Short mmCIF file of C-alpha atoms in Angstrom, two decimals:
data_model
loop_
_atom_site.label_atom_id
_atom_site.label_comp_id
_atom_site.label_asym_id
_atom_site.label_seq_id
_atom_site.Cartn_x
_atom_site.Cartn_y
_atom_site.Cartn_z
CA MET A 1 -0.28 22.48 1.48
CA THR A 2 1.58 23.67 4.53
CA GLN A 3 5.06 23.65 3.14
CA THR A 4 6.67 24.64 -0.16
CA ASN A 5 8.10 21.66 -2.01
CA ARG A 6 11.48 22.39 -3.55
CA ILE A 7 12.17 20.75 -6.89
CA LEU A 8 15.46 20.73 -8.78
CA VAL A 9 15.17 20.79 -12.59
CA VAL A 10 18.26 19.60 -14.46
CA ASP A 11 18.50 20.28 -18.24
CA ASP A 12 21.10 21.77 -20.54
CA GLU A 13 18.51 23.26 -22.86
CA PRO A 14 17.91 26.87 -21.82
CA ASP A 15 14.26 26.99 -22.90
CA LEU A 16 12.97 24.56 -20.23
CA GLU A 17 13.46 27.01 -17.34
CA PRO A 18 11.16 29.81 -18.66
CA LEU A 19 8.66 27.22 -19.81
CA ILE A 20 8.38 25.63 -16.35
CA LEU A 21 8.23 29.02 -14.63
CA GLN A 22 5.44 30.02 -16.97
CA ARG A 23 3.38 26.81 -16.91
CA MET A 24 3.77 26.30 -13.18
CA ARG A 25 3.27 29.95 -12.24
CA ARG A 26 0.10 29.25 -10.27
CA GLN A 27 1.81 26.62 -8.09
CA ILE A 28 4.84 28.88 -7.69
CA ARG A 29 2.75 31.93 -6.74
CA SER A 30 0.77 29.94 -4.18
CA ASN A 31 4.05 28.69 -2.69
CA GLU A 32 3.13 25.12 -3.46
CA TYR A 33 6.31 24.51 -5.47
CA GLU A 34 9.63 26.26 -5.75
CA PHE A 35 11.94 25.39 -8.65
CA VAL A 36 15.73 25.41 -8.65
CA PHE A 37 17.60 24.94 -11.93
CA ALA A 38 20.87 23.28 -12.95
CA GLN A 39 22.37 22.70 -16.41
CA ASN A 40 24.04 19.34 -15.88
CA GLY A 41 24.66 16.57 -13.35
CA VAL A 42 27.68 18.20 -11.77
CA GLU A 43 25.87 21.48 -11.14
CA ALA A 44 22.87 19.50 -9.88
CA LEU A 45 24.96 17.72 -7.26
CA GLU A 46 26.45 21.04 -6.14
CA LYS A 47 22.99 22.53 -5.66
CA LEU A 48 21.70 19.44 -3.86
CA ASN A 49 24.65 19.42 -1.49
CA ALA A 50 24.20 23.13 -0.80
CA ASP A 51 20.44 22.87 -0.25
CA PRO A 52 19.19 19.86 1.73
CA THR A 53 15.58 21.07 1.53
CA ILE A 54 15.30 19.94 -2.11
CA GLU A 55 13.06 16.87 -2.13
CA MET A 56 12.71 16.01 -5.77
CA VAL A 57 14.81 16.03 -8.94
CA LEU A 58 13.43 16.34 -12.46
CA SER A 59 16.26 15.53 -14.83
CA ASP A 60 16.97 15.25 -18.55
CA ILE A 61 19.15 12.33 -19.67
CA ASN A 62 21.56 13.72 -22.28
CA MET A 63 23.65 16.52 -20.80
CA PRO A 64 27.32 17.55 -20.92
CA LYS A 65 29.73 16.93 -17.99
CA MET A 66 27.45 14.47 -16.21
CA ASP A 67 24.37 12.91 -17.78
CA GLY A 68 21.06 12.15 -16.06
CA LEU A 69 21.69 8.41 -15.70
CA THR A 70 24.99 9.03 -13.88
CA LEU A 71 23.33 11.66 -11.71
CA LEU A 72 20.71 9.06 -10.68
CA GLN A 73 23.45 6.82 -9.31
CA GLN A 74 24.83 9.70 -7.25
CA LEU A 75 21.55 10.78 -5.65
CA PRO A 76 21.34 8.19 -2.81
CA GLY A 77 24.77 9.35 -1.63
CA VAL A 78 23.42 12.90 -1.27
CA ASP A 79 20.12 11.96 0.39
CA PRO A 80 18.48 8.53 0.23
CA ASN A 81 15.08 10.18 0.54
CA LEU A 82 15.43 12.17 -2.71
CA ARG A 83 13.06 11.13 -5.50
CA ALA A 84 13.92 11.58 -9.17
CA VAL A 85 11.74 11.84 -12.26
CA ILE A 86 13.51 11.45 -15.61
CA ILE A 87 12.70 13.36 -18.80
CA SER A 88 13.42 11.13 -21.80
CA ALA A 89 12.86 11.17 -25.49
CA TYR A 90 9.57 9.63 -26.53
CA GLY A 91 9.99 5.87 -27.05
CA ASP A 92 13.52 5.71 -25.65
CA MET A 93 12.76 2.56 -23.71
CA ASP A 94 16.41 1.59 -23.20
CA ASN A 95 17.24 4.76 -21.29
CA ILE A 96 13.93 4.71 -19.44
CA ARG A 97 14.58 1.14 -18.32
CA THR A 98 18.11 2.02 -17.21
CA ALA A 99 16.79 5.04 -15.32
CA MET A 100 14.14 2.98 -13.52
CA ASN A 101 16.75 0.35 -12.64
CA ARG A 102 18.90 3.09 -11.16
CA GLY A 103 16.12 4.17 -8.86
CA ALA A 104 14.18 6.80 -10.80
CA PHE A 105 10.70 7.11 -9.30
CA ASP A 106 8.95 7.90 -12.63
CA PHE A 107 9.54 9.41 -16.05
CA VAL A 108 7.95 11.90 -18.45
CA THR A 109 8.62 12.10 -22.17
CA LYS A 110 9.47 14.95 -24.51
CA PRO A 111 7.82 17.05 -25.68
CA ILE A 112 6.70 17.62 -22.11
CA ASP A 113 2.95 17.44 -21.56
CA PHE A 114 2.59 19.85 -18.65
CA ASP A 115 -0.66 18.36 -17.39
CA ASP A 116 1.08 15.01 -17.17
CA LEU A 117 4.10 16.64 -15.52
CA LYS A 118 1.89 18.26 -12.87
CA ILE A 119 0.31 14.90 -12.06
CA THR A 120 3.71 13.20 -11.97
CA ILE A 121 5.15 15.84 -9.64
CA SER A 122 2.22 15.71 -7.25
CA ARG A 123 2.23 11.89 -7.24
CA THR A 124 5.95 11.87 -6.45
CA LEU A 125 5.51 14.36 -3.62
CA GLU A 126 2.57 12.41 -2.20
CA HIS A 127 4.68 9.28 -2.24
CA LEU A 128 7.45 11.18 -0.44
CA ALA A 129 5.05 12.39 2.23
CA GLU A 130 3.85 8.82 2.82
CA TRP A 131 7.40 7.57 2.84
CA ARG A 132 8.37 10.11 5.48
CA GLU A 133 5.37 9.15 7.58
CA ALA A 134 6.37 5.49 7.36
CA LEU A 135 9.91 6.41 8.39
CA SER A 136 8.65 8.36 11.37
CA SER A 137 6.34 5.50 12.44
CA ARG A 138 9.32 3.21 12.22
CA ASP A 139 11.35 5.59 14.38
CA GLN A 140 8.50 5.75 16.86
CA LEU A 141 8.31 1.97 16.92
CA VAL A 142 12.02 1.74 17.61
CA ALA A 143 11.63 4.33 20.38
CA LEU A 144 8.70 2.39 21.81
CA GLN A 145 10.70 -0.82 21.76
CA ASN A 146 13.49 0.96 23.59
CA GLU A 147 11.01 2.20 26.18
CA LEU A 148 9.64 -1.31 26.56
CA SER A 149 13.08 -2.70 27.18
CA ILE A 150 13.71 0.07 29.73
CA ALA A 151 10.41 -0.77 31.41
CA SER A 152 11.44 -4.41 31.44
CA GLN A 153 14.76 -3.55 33.05
CA LEU A 154 12.99 -1.38 35.63
CA GLN A 155 10.65 -4.25 36.41
CA GLN A 156 13.65 -6.52 37.01
CA SER A 157 15.56 -3.89 38.95
CA ILE A 158 12.87 -3.34 41.60
CA LEU A 159 12.82 -7.04 42.43
CA PRO A 160 14.90 -7.62 45.55
CA LYS A 161 17.92 -9.87 45.18
CA ASN A 162 19.51 -12.22 47.72
CA PRO A 163 16.47 -13.64 49.49
CA PRO A 164 17.11 -14.50 53.13
CA VAL A 165 18.27 -17.97 54.07
CA THR A 166 18.57 -18.34 57.86
CA GLU A 167 18.33 -21.12 60.43
CA THR A 168 14.64 -20.41 60.98
CA TYR A 169 13.39 -19.66 57.47
CA GLU A 170 14.44 -19.75 53.83
CA VAL A 171 13.05 -17.71 50.97
CA SER A 172 13.68 -18.12 47.25
CA ALA A 173 12.08 -16.03 44.49
CA ASN A 174 12.36 -15.68 40.76
CA MET A 175 10.53 -13.86 37.97
CA GLU A 176 11.09 -14.79 34.35
CA PRO A 177 9.74 -11.94 32.21
CA ALA A 178 7.82 -12.50 29.00
CA ARG A 179 9.11 -10.75 25.90
CA ASN A 180 6.48 -8.01 26.20
CA VAL A 181 7.07 -6.29 29.47
CA GLY A 182 4.50 -7.62 31.91
CA GLY A 183 3.52 -6.72 35.41
CA ASP A 184 4.53 -9.58 37.69
CA PHE A 185 6.56 -8.89 40.77
CA TYR A 186 7.57 -10.44 44.03
CA ASP A 187 8.84 -8.83 47.18
CA PHE A 188 10.18 -9.76 50.60
CA PHE A 189 11.05 -7.46 53.45
CA LYS A 190 11.77 -7.71 57.16
CA LEU A 191 9.26 -6.26 59.59
CA ASP A 192 10.96 -6.55 62.98
CA GLU A 193 11.02 -10.27 63.79
CA GLN A 194 8.74 -11.17 60.92
CA VAL A 195 9.14 -11.26 57.17
CA GLY A 196 6.62 -9.92 54.63
CA LEU A 197 6.23 -11.86 51.37
CA VAL A 198 4.47 -10.78 48.17
CA VAL A 199 3.69 -12.39 44.84
CA ALA A 200 1.72 -10.19 42.44
CA ASP A 201 0.40 -9.99 38.90
CA VAL A 202 -0.72 -6.73 37.30
CA SER A 203 -3.47 -6.90 34.65
CA ASP A 204 -2.34 -6.56 31.06
CA LYS A 205 1.15 -5.81 29.82
CA GLY A 206 3.29 -3.01 28.52
CA ILE A 207 4.33 0.30 30.00
CA PRO A 208 1.04 1.08 31.84
CA ALA A 209 1.26 -2.31 33.55
CA SER A 210 4.83 -1.71 34.63
CA MET A 211 3.91 1.71 36.03
CA PHE A 212 0.98 0.25 37.91
CA MET A 213 3.28 -2.46 39.21
CA MET A 214 5.63 0.16 40.65
CA SER A 215 2.84 2.00 42.45
CA SER A 216 1.33 -1.27 43.72
CA ARG A 217 4.62 -2.40 45.12
CA THR A 218 5.30 0.93 46.82
CA ALA A 219 1.77 1.16 48.22
CA LEU A 220 1.96 -2.37 49.58
CA LYS A 221 5.33 -2.01 51.23
CA GLY A 222 4.29 1.34 52.69
CA ALA A 223 1.08 -0.09 54.12
CA ALA A 224 2.86 -3.22 55.42
CA ILE A 225 5.26 -1.12 57.49
CA GLY A 226 2.41 0.76 59.15
CA VAL A 227 -0.20 -1.97 59.53
CA ARG A 228 0.31 -5.49 60.82
CA ASP A 229 -2.68 -7.51 59.70
CA PRO A 230 -2.36 -8.61 56.06
CA GLN A 231 -6.10 -8.16 55.54
CA MET A 232 -5.90 -4.55 56.73
CA VAL A 233 -2.87 -3.96 54.52
CA LEU A 234 -4.82 -5.12 51.48
CA GLU A 235 -7.84 -2.98 52.35
CA GLU A 236 -5.63 0.08 52.55
CA VAL A 237 -3.72 -0.69 49.35
CA ASN A 238 -6.96 -1.41 47.51
CA ASN A 239 -8.40 1.99 48.38
CA GLN A 240 -5.15 3.74 47.48
CA LEU A 241 -4.92 2.06 44.09
CA HIS A 242 -8.60 2.59 43.36
CA GLN A 243 -8.49 6.33 44.06
CA ASP A 244 -6.78 7.35 40.86
CA ASN A 245 -7.29 4.55 38.39
CA PRO A 246 -9.03 5.79 35.23
CA THR A 247 -7.74 2.90 33.12
CA PHE A 248 -9.12 0.16 35.36
CA MET A 249 -5.79 -1.47 35.96
CA PHE A 250 -5.74 -3.98 38.76
CA VAL A 251 -3.33 -6.25 40.54
CA THR A 252 -3.91 -9.68 42.02
CA LEU A 253 -1.59 -10.74 44.82
CA ILE A 254 -0.85 -12.70 47.94
CA TYR A 255 0.53 -10.86 50.92
CA ALA A 256 1.85 -13.10 53.69
CA LEU A 257 3.54 -12.40 56.98
CA PHE A 258 5.73 -15.16 58.38
CA ASN A 259 6.86 -15.34 61.97
CA PRO A 260 10.05 -17.47 62.06
CA ASN A 261 9.88 -17.88 65.85
CA THR A 262 6.45 -19.49 65.91
CA GLY A 263 6.28 -20.79 62.34
CA THR A 264 2.95 -19.05 61.76
CA LEU A 265 2.10 -17.72 58.32
CA THR A 266 -0.75 -15.21 58.09
CA TYR A 267 -1.85 -14.32 54.61
CA SER A 268 -4.51 -12.47 52.70
CA ILE A 269 -5.28 -12.96 49.01
CA ALA A 270 -6.52 -10.36 46.53
CA GLY A 271 -7.97 -12.18 43.54
CA HIS A 272 -5.00 -14.51 43.23
CA ASP A 273 -4.46 -18.28 43.22
CA PRO A 274 -3.96 -19.42 46.83
CA PRO A 275 -0.53 -20.64 47.93
CA MET A 276 0.34 -24.32 47.80
CA LEU A 277 1.64 -26.11 50.89
CA VAL A 278 4.16 -28.91 50.46
CA SER A 279 4.38 -30.70 53.81
CA ALA A 280 7.57 -32.28 55.05
CA ASP A 281 6.17 -35.71 54.14
CA GLY A 282 5.48 -34.72 50.53
CA THR A 283 1.74 -34.12 50.86
CA VAL A 284 0.60 -31.26 48.65
CA THR A 285 -2.44 -29.16 49.56
CA GLU A 286 -3.92 -25.86 48.51
CA LEU A 287 -3.99 -23.42 51.43
CA PRO A 288 -7.45 -22.03 52.27
CA ARG A 289 -8.70 -19.17 50.13
CA THR A 290 -9.54 -15.86 51.72
CA LYS A 291 -12.26 -13.38 50.84
CA GLY A 292 -11.26 -10.51 48.60
CA VAL A 293 -11.06 -9.06 45.13
CA ALA A 294 -8.20 -7.99 42.83
CA LEU A 295 -6.81 -4.67 44.10
CA GLY A 296 -7.75 -1.37 42.50
CA ILE A 297 -11.11 -2.07 40.87
CA ALA A 298 -13.66 -1.16 43.54
CA PRO A 299 -13.49 0.81 46.79
CA ASP A 300 -14.00 -0.45 50.35
CA ILE A 301 -13.63 -4.15 49.62
CA VAL A 302 -13.42 -6.35 52.71
CA TYR A 303 -10.51 -8.77 52.79
CA THR A 304 -10.08 -11.69 55.18
CA GLN A 305 -6.97 -13.57 56.23
CA GLU A 306 -5.95 -17.07 57.26
CA THR A 307 -3.21 -18.31 59.54
CA VAL A 308 -1.42 -21.64 59.21
CA THR A 309 1.52 -22.98 61.19
CA LEU A 310 4.39 -24.44 59.23
CA ALA A 311 6.06 -27.52 60.66
CA PRO A 312 9.80 -27.97 60.13
CA GLY A 313 10.36 -29.13 56.56
CA ASP A 314 7.14 -27.52 55.24
CA THR A 315 7.37 -25.38 52.10
CA VAL A 316 4.86 -22.81 50.86
CA VAL A 317 4.80 -22.14 47.10
CA MET A 318 3.31 -18.86 45.84
CA PHE A 319 3.06 -18.30 42.09
CA THR A 320 1.43 -16.24 39.36
CA ASP A 321 -0.73 -17.59 36.55
CA GLY A 322 2.33 -17.43 34.31
CA VAL A 323 3.18 -20.77 35.95
CA THR A 324 -0.20 -22.48 35.67
CA GLU A 325 -1.08 -20.98 32.28
CA ALA A 326 2.29 -21.70 30.65
CA MET A 327 1.45 -23.37 27.33
CA ASN A 328 3.18 -26.11 25.42
CA ALA A 329 3.24 -26.53 21.64
CA ASP A 330 -0.11 -28.38 21.78
CA ASN A 331 -1.76 -25.39 23.51
CA GLU A 332 -2.14 -27.29 26.78
CA GLN A 333 -1.71 -25.38 30.03
CA PHE A 334 0.77 -26.45 32.68
CA GLY A 335 -2.02 -26.28 35.26
CA LEU A 336 -2.30 -26.76 39.00
CA THR A 337 -2.17 -30.54 38.79
CA ARG A 338 1.26 -30.61 37.15
CA LEU A 339 2.46 -28.02 39.64
CA ALA A 340 1.33 -30.18 42.57
CA GLU A 341 2.82 -33.31 41.01
CA ILE A 342 6.32 -31.80 41.15
CA PHE A 343 6.25 -32.07 44.93
CA ASP A 344 3.84 -34.96 45.47
CA GLY A 345 5.86 -37.44 47.54
CA ASN A 346 8.94 -35.40 46.77
CA PRO A 347 9.29 -32.52 49.23
CA ALA A 348 12.07 -30.08 48.44
CA ASP A 349 15.01 -29.92 50.83
CA SER A 350 15.43 -26.16 50.44
CA ALA A 351 13.41 -23.13 49.31
CA LEU A 352 15.85 -22.68 46.44
CA ALA A 353 15.49 -26.28 45.27
CA ALA A 354 11.68 -25.96 45.36
CA ASN A 355 11.80 -22.76 43.35
CA GLU A 356 14.20 -24.15 40.78
CA ALA A 357 12.08 -27.29 40.43
CA VAL A 358 9.04 -25.17 39.49
CA PHE A 359 10.89 -23.26 36.78
CA GLU A 360 12.59 -26.38 35.50
CA HIS A 361 9.29 -28.24 35.11
CA VAL A 362 7.54 -25.29 33.48
CA ARG A 363 10.40 -24.77 31.03
CA LYS A 364 10.51 -28.45 30.14
CA PHE A 365 6.74 -28.54 29.65
CA ALA A 366 6.62 -25.39 27.50
CA GLY A 367 9.52 -26.50 25.30
CA ASP A 368 9.87 -24.15 22.36
CA ALA A 369 6.39 -22.63 22.74
CA PRO A 370 6.67 -18.85 23.17
CA GLN A 371 6.28 -17.48 26.69
CA SER A 372 3.35 -15.07 26.68
CA ASP A 373 3.26 -14.09 30.33
CA ASP A 374 5.71 -13.38 33.15
CA ILE A 375 6.41 -16.44 35.28
CA THR A 376 6.88 -15.75 38.97
CA CYS A 377 7.34 -18.08 41.91
CA LEU A 378 8.26 -17.44 45.52
CA THR A 379 8.96 -20.27 47.94
CA LEU A 380 9.19 -20.11 51.73
CA ARG A 381 10.50 -23.05 53.73
CA ARG A 382 10.80 -23.68 57.43
CA PRO A 383 13.98 -25.76 57.87
CA MET B 1 -13.09 -13.83 18.93
CA GLU B 2 -16.49 -14.28 17.39
CA PHE B 3 -19.64 -12.40 18.22
CA SER B 4 -23.32 -12.68 17.54
CA HIS B 5 -26.19 -10.80 19.13
CA ASP B 6 -29.89 -10.97 19.63
CA ARG B 7 -32.07 -8.04 20.63
CA SER B 8 -35.56 -8.24 22.01
CA GLY B 9 -37.17 -5.08 23.34
CA ASP B 10 -34.62 -3.27 25.47
CA THR B 11 -32.60 -6.40 26.15
CA LEU B 12 -29.44 -7.16 24.16
CA VAL B 13 -27.85 -10.60 24.46
CA VAL B 14 -24.32 -10.81 23.05
CA ASN B 15 -22.66 -14.19 22.51
CA ALA B 16 -18.89 -14.09 22.54
CA SER B 17 -16.69 -17.08 21.85
CA GLY B 18 -13.00 -17.83 21.45
CA ARG B 19 -10.23 -16.37 23.57
CA VAL B 20 -9.69 -12.92 25.05
CA ASP B 21 -6.16 -11.99 26.00
CA GLY B 22 -3.81 -9.02 25.78
CA SER B 23 -3.56 -9.30 22.01
CA ASN B 24 -7.26 -8.79 21.28
CA ALA B 25 -8.71 -7.27 24.47
CA SER B 26 -9.17 -3.79 23.05
CA ASP B 27 -10.75 -5.18 19.84
CA PHE B 28 -13.04 -7.19 22.07
CA LEU B 29 -14.16 -4.06 23.91
CA GLU B 30 -14.62 -2.13 20.67
CA SER B 31 -16.69 -4.88 19.04
CA LEU B 32 -18.79 -5.26 22.18
CA GLN B 33 -19.49 -1.57 22.57
CA GLY B 34 -20.14 -1.27 18.84
CA MET B 35 -23.21 -3.49 19.30
CA PHE B 36 -24.84 -1.30 21.92
CA GLU B 37 -27.70 0.89 20.79
CA PRO B 38 -29.09 3.81 22.76
CA GLY B 39 -32.35 1.95 23.49
CA ASP B 40 -30.61 -1.04 25.10
CA GLN B 41 -31.25 -1.01 28.83
CA LYS B 42 -30.21 -4.50 29.75
CA ILE B 43 -27.05 -6.00 28.30
CA ILE B 44 -26.26 -9.66 28.85
CA LEU B 45 -22.96 -11.10 27.72
CA ASP B 46 -23.23 -14.84 27.15
CA LEU B 47 -19.72 -16.26 27.53
CA GLY B 48 -20.72 -19.91 27.05
CA GLY B 49 -18.38 -20.20 24.07
CA LEU B 50 -15.45 -18.45 25.70
CA GLU B 51 -12.48 -20.77 26.18
CA TYR B 52 -10.08 -18.42 27.89
CA ILE B 53 -9.94 -14.95 29.38
CA SER B 54 -6.78 -13.27 30.64
CA SER B 55 -6.48 -10.41 33.09
CA ALA B 56 -6.41 -8.02 30.12
CA GLY B 57 -9.81 -9.43 29.13
CA LEU B 58 -11.17 -8.96 32.65
CA ARG B 59 -10.03 -5.37 32.54
CA VAL B 60 -12.00 -4.56 29.39
CA LEU B 61 -15.10 -6.27 30.82
CA LEU B 62 -14.74 -4.03 33.84
CA MET B 63 -14.50 -0.98 31.58
CA ALA B 64 -17.65 -1.99 29.72
CA ALA B 65 -19.47 -2.65 32.99
CA GLN B 66 -18.51 0.71 34.47
CA ASN B 67 -19.45 2.59 31.30
CA LEU B 68 -22.89 0.99 31.27
CA ASP B 69 -23.30 1.57 34.98
CA LYS B 70 -22.69 5.29 34.46
CA GLN B 71 -25.54 5.31 31.94
CA ASN B 72 -27.77 3.48 34.46
CA LYS B 73 -27.88 0.41 32.26
CA SER B 74 -27.65 -3.11 33.53
CA PHE B 75 -24.80 -5.39 32.54
CA SER B 76 -24.39 -9.03 33.39
CA ILE B 77 -22.51 -12.05 32.16
CA CYS B 78 -23.70 -15.63 32.07
CA SER B 79 -23.09 -19.26 31.12
CA LEU B 80 -19.44 -19.30 32.14
CA THR B 81 -17.47 -22.45 31.41
CA GLU B 82 -15.64 -24.00 34.33
CA ALA B 83 -12.26 -22.54 33.35
CA VAL B 84 -13.59 -19.02 32.77
CA GLY B 85 -15.73 -19.26 35.92
CA ASP B 86 -12.58 -20.07 37.91
CA VAL B 87 -10.90 -16.92 36.60
CA PHE B 88 -13.89 -14.85 37.73
CA ARG B 89 -14.04 -16.53 41.15
CA ILE B 90 -10.33 -16.38 41.89
CA SER B 91 -9.96 -12.75 40.81
CA GLY B 92 -13.09 -11.79 42.74
CA PHE B 93 -14.68 -10.31 39.60
CA ASP B 94 -17.81 -12.33 40.32
CA GLN B 95 -18.33 -9.93 43.22
CA ILE B 96 -17.99 -6.86 40.98
CA ILE B 97 -19.85 -7.95 37.84
CA ASN B 98 -23.22 -9.74 37.96
CA VAL B 99 -22.78 -13.37 36.99
CA PHE B 100 -25.69 -15.70 36.19
CA PRO B 101 -25.77 -19.41 35.36
CA SER B 102 -27.82 -18.93 32.18
CA VAL B 103 -29.26 -16.31 29.82
CA GLU B 104 -32.74 -16.97 31.28
CA ASP B 105 -31.48 -16.29 34.82
CA ALA B 106 -29.73 -13.16 33.60
CA LYS B 107 -32.93 -11.90 31.94
CA GLN B 108 -34.86 -12.32 35.19
CA GLY B 109 -32.07 -11.09 37.46
#
């Protein structure tokens, strides 16, 4: 017992006080319990209001000024966490039932059996301790949910807005977060004449994933500014992320560099689905895979890259598995085939239209089924 | 997730079936590691009955693999279905964790 439990005893009969002090002397001496006394309901309320450390009330029923049953009704207004035990006459079931209906935790009968009273007091206090623990878990849960929603907002806020739409290239990007904060992100940034494009998915969900997402994004952008070859960028980012990664988080991504003047797209893939190419004539193909592993899990991985040249009207679609693994009510996955079918014979006339088509089809497919993962798609089109 | 295991000598073969995703990944790791005994030198995880594994599932497999590696024990997985095999290939995990076509191959490998 680390803390003295304070108990208020309410009775108009003067002989209860010395009796309790005598029979509970061991618990009082060891600072387990401390008793406070009042002679009626009115005095009890005064003492409770003056001393918020009182946790438990032991009250008689018949008293002048304010009886025990009325006092019971007043207790929640003083402190909803107070627990009351009623002392009633033996066999007085009417009053006992009324007391229980008014929120009494338990009752003891007169003449008081002190062994029974000790058990009743300790049971009440144990219940209170558990109750407080439950309350604190609930508070922690609420705090955690707040943190999760902050993490979710942070995740959204680092995503760049207003993707570039120019005469030589168009970009469109969107991330629809799952209810549990996930770790998807996209990015686009200008590097002189070229534009860097990223679609990424961090393993797992929750706050650790969102923190890992932040460091991945920063590491990638930092490396991309200093190094030109996507494969070299990924090698550098991989080693950086691996260095201090005790929880084995990892991120899969595509990093692509597009040159609007020549139409060339050079990309390197780290453990991610390859991009999809929708040609101007509506032919859909998967772009070649490159060699590499998800970033952050092992040092000194060698990555390779591929270069393709986009013809006017070609669109490249990069996505996370939130798209292909979106489930419908029958537990079927959206899949690569459905994704390709959106554009088969039906090339988009803008990057934005292509992007919106992906989300529209996924949403329609999933229907009311809950979204378990972030859904991210970035489209690049050469007009 | 359902598990069964079969031990012969210092080789432990664990069969895991069902789905591993963010909701049960840590239970998966706990159940898996709970089956290991100090004498096990070679641990083979037969994923023939596994329908789906998410990135959270891959992460716990990586944790198990690294833990065993630190103890100089061998860890491999085998009998991947097409869908699960794709996840390993695309993520590159087949280059980090030993993957075999069957339990027999894993025992010899």
